[in-house]
Structures are given as C-alpha cells and as structure tokens.
XYZ file of C-alpha atoms in Angstrom:
235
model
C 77.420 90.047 129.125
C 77.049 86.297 127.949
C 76.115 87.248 124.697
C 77.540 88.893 122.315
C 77.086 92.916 122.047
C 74.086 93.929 121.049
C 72.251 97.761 119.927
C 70.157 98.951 122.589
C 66.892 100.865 121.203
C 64.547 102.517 123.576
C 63.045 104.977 121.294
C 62.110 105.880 117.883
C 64.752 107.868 116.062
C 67.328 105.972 117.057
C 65.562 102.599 116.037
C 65.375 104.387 112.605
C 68.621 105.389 112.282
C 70.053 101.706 113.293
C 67.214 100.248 110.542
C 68.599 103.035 107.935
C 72.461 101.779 108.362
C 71.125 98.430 108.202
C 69.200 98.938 105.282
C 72.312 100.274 104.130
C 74.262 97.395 104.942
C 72.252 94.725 103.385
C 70.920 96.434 100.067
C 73.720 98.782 99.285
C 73.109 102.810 98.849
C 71.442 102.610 95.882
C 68.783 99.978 96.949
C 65.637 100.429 94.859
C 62.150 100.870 95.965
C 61.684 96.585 96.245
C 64.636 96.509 98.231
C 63.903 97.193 101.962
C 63.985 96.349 105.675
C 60.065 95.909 105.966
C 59.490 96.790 110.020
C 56.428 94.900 111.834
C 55.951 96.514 115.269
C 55.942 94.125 118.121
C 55.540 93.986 121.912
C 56.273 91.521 124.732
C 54.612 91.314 127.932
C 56.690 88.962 130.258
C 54.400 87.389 133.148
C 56.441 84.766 134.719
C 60.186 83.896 134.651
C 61.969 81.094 136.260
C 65.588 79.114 135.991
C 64.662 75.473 136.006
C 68.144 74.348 135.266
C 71.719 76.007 135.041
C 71.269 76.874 131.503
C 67.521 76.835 130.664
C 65.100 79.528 131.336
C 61.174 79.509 131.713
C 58.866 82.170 130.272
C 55.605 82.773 129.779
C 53.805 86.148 128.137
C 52.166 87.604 126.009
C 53.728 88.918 122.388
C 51.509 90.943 120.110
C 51.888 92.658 116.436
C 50.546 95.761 114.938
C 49.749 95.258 111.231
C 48.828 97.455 108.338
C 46.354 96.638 105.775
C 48.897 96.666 103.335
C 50.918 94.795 105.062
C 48.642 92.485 105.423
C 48.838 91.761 101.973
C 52.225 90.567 101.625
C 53.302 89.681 105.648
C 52.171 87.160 107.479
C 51.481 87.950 111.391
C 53.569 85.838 113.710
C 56.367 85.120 115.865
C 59.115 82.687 115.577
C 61.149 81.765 118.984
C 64.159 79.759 117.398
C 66.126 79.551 120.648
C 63.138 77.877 122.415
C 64.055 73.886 123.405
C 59.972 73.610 124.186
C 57.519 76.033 122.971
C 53.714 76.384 123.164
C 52.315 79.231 121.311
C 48.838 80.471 120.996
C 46.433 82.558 119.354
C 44.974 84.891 121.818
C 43.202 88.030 120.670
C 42.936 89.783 117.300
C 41.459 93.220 116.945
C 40.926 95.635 114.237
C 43.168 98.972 114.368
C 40.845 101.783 113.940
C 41.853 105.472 113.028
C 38.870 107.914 113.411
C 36.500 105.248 113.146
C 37.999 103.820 109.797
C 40.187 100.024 110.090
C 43.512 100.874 108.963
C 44.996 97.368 110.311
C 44.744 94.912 112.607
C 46.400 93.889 116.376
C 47.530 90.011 116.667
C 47.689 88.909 120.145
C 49.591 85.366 121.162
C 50.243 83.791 124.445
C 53.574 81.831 125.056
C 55.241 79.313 127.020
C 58.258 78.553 126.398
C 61.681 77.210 127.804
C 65.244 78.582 126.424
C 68.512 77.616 126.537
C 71.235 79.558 127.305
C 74.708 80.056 127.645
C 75.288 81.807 131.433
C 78.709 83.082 133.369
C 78.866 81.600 136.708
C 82.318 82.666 137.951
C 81.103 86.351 139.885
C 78.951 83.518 141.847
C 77.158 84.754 144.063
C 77.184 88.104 142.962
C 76.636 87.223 139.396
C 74.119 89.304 136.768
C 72.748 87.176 133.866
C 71.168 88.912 130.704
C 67.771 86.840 129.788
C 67.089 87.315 126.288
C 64.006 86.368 124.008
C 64.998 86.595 120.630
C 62.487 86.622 117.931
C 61.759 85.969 114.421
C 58.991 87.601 111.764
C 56.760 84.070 110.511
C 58.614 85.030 107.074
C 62.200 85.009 108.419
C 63.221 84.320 105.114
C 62.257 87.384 103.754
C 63.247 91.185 104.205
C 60.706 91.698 107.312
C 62.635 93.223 110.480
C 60.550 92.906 113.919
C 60.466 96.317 115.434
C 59.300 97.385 118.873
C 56.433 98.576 119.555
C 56.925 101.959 122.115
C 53.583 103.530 121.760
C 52.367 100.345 123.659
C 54.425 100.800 126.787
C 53.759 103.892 129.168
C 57.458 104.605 130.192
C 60.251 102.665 127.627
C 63.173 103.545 130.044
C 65.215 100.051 130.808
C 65.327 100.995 134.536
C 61.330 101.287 135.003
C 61.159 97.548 133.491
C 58.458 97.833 130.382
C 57.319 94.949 129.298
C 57.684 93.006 132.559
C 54.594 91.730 134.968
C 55.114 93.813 137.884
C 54.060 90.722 140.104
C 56.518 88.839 138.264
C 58.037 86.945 141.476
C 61.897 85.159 140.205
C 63.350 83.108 143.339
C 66.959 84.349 144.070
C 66.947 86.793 141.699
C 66.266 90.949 141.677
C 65.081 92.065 138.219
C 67.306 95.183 136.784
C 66.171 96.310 134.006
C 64.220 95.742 130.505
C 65.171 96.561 126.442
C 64.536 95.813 123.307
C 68.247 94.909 121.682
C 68.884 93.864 117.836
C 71.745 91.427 117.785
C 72.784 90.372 114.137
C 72.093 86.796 112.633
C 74.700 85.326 110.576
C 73.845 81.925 108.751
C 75.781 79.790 106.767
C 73.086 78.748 104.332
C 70.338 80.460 103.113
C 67.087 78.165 104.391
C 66.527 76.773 100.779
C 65.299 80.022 99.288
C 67.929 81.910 96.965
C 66.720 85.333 97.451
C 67.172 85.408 101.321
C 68.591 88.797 102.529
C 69.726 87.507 106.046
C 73.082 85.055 105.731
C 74.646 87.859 106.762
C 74.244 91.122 109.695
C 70.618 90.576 109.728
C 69.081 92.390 112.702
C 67.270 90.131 114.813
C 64.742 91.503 117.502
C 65.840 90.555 121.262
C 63.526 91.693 124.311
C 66.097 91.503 126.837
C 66.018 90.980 131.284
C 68.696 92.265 133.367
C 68.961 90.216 136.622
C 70.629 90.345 139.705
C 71.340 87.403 141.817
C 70.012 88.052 145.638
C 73.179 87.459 147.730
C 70.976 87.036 151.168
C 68.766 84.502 149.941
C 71.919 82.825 148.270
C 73.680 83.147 151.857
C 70.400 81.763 153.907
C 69.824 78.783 151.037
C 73.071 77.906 149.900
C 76.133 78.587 151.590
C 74.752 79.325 155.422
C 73.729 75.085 155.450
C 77.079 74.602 153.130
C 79.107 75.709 155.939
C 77.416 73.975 158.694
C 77.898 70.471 157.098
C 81.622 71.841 156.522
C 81.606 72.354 160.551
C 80.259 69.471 161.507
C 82.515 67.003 159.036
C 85.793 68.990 160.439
C-alpha cells in the first residue's frame, strides 16, 4: 500500500465504533454535549478513471450529501478535494428528503472532474497493484464535521462487488479490484487561522478508495513484446 494504513469501514456499527474512539481521542472522555464529531453522510459514484501520467490520476463522478434540517442550520453542504492539482466541481441536483410525506432534509448532488496526484510503487512492475484514493473534506474542514459514508445508498457495500464504481467504467491496462470507504488521519502543523480547530491532530479524514490491478497481457502485447523486438533487432 502507497499510503499509509488506513481503517476500512463497510458498514454501520463499525463506522460508529471507529467515530466513538475518535470522538474519544479528540475531545477526551468527558467531552460535553458541544463537543462532538458531527457526521455528514456522503456518497461517491466514480464514472471514469484514467492514469494520464506516472503519478497523476483522472476522475470524474458524482459525490452527493444527505443533510438534516438541523444540520442545515449550522453545516454547510459541500465537498472539499485538497489532493486535487485541477478540479472542476459542480452543482448538480438538490432534492428534498421526505419521511412519510414530511421534509426532514435535503440531498446535495455535485459532479466532479478532477486530476490527483499521487505517490505510486512501481518496483512489482508489471505485476504491480496501486490503491487510488479520493480523499475528501466537509466545506467547514475547520470545524468538528466528520464526512461519513453513506451505505443505505449503495445496494451491496462489500469491497469485492465494487460500490460506488460505474460498471462501464473502462481503465486501459488496468483490472479494477475492489472499492471502500477508508478514514486515514490528518495531522497539520497549524491550525488554518482559526484557534478553535479540532483537527491538527488524528483527525479522520474520509477516503473512497480503488483497488487496481495492472493487466500483465496487455502490458506484455504493448510494452515489453515491441521492447524486445527492438532489443533483437539492435543485437
């Protein structure tokens, strides 16, 4: 794994027992009623994927959160990419959440298009796995709101039936594994001008996270079949 470990969640009770310890972590046992993780539920659709360059990776999608009315009073809906070298984000739906016929929230819908740098292991070449990640931040990053996946969106959460990705999703060389959600911790060495910020340190940041598989035939018929013909023909 490139990356550093992350927590796997793929369903509900363990996504609140990692949230509890975290709570834990950042407030202390004896946090008061003010001092809390505040989830937002969140879901990623992944329609195209692509490796432009050694180190950069291509997405586009769709990302979407589930909001409370009372949330609504004191969250702001939106998603933050902050690995994202070029980003285009969009508003593309927003629909009221109704609960025997009465609006107890509201859905936010937003297209992306982003590219994303990162850091890849090349030395199993060309039987090499890489771990595409798109890691996310709440609009108010600054603040004690915790992105949370969204299950009850996706028929089937289990990482080997690939939620969350476009099942005509076509990646060139590559053989997609598997899908999860993953919370990898954010440590920062300042604390973004505001004086109350909770995250500097162990701050779970959502991660929807692609398991791929490099296709050793195509590999052999693009790369090294021609590779060792001009070898050939020079000795």
């Amino acid at each position: 794994d490139e990356q550093t470990a992350g927590v796997q969640v793929t369903e509900a009770a363990g996504l609140q027992r990692y949230l509890e310890h975290k709570n834990a972590d950042i407030f202390g046992p004896d946090a008061g009623p003010g001092e809390q993780l505040r989830g937002v539920s969140t879901g990623v659709f992944l329609q195209s994927l692509a490796f432009p360059a050694a180190n950069d990776v291509a997405m586009t999608g769709v990302v979407w959160q589930r909001l409370t009315r009372e949330q609504l009073l004191t969250v702001t809906p939106g998603v933050l990419f902050p690995e994202a070298v070029e980003s285009s984000v969009e508003p593309l739906y927003e629909r009221p959440i109704l609960e025997g016929g009465v609006e107890v929230g509201t859905v936010f819908g937003y297209s992306f298009k982003l590219t994303v740098r990162e850091q890849f292991d090349f030395h199993r070449y060309p039987f090499d796995t890489k771990d595409v990640w798109l890691r996310m931040w709440p609009k108010d990053f600054d603040s004690n709101v915790v992105l949370v996946p969204d299950f009850d969106a996706y028929p089937e959460i289990d990482p080997a039936l690939k939620p969350g990705l476009d099942n005509g999703l076509v990646l060139a060389g590559w053989e997609p594994l598997r899908t999860y959600f993953q919370y990898r911790e954010g440590d920062y060495s300042m604390d973004f001008g505001n004086r109350e910020y909770v995250g500097t340190e162990g701050f779970p940041e959502l991660n929807f996270t692609v398991d791929v598989q490099r296709n050793f035939i195509n590999t052999l018929v693009s790369d090294l079949i021609p590779l060792a013909v001009v070898t050939f023909l020079l000795y």
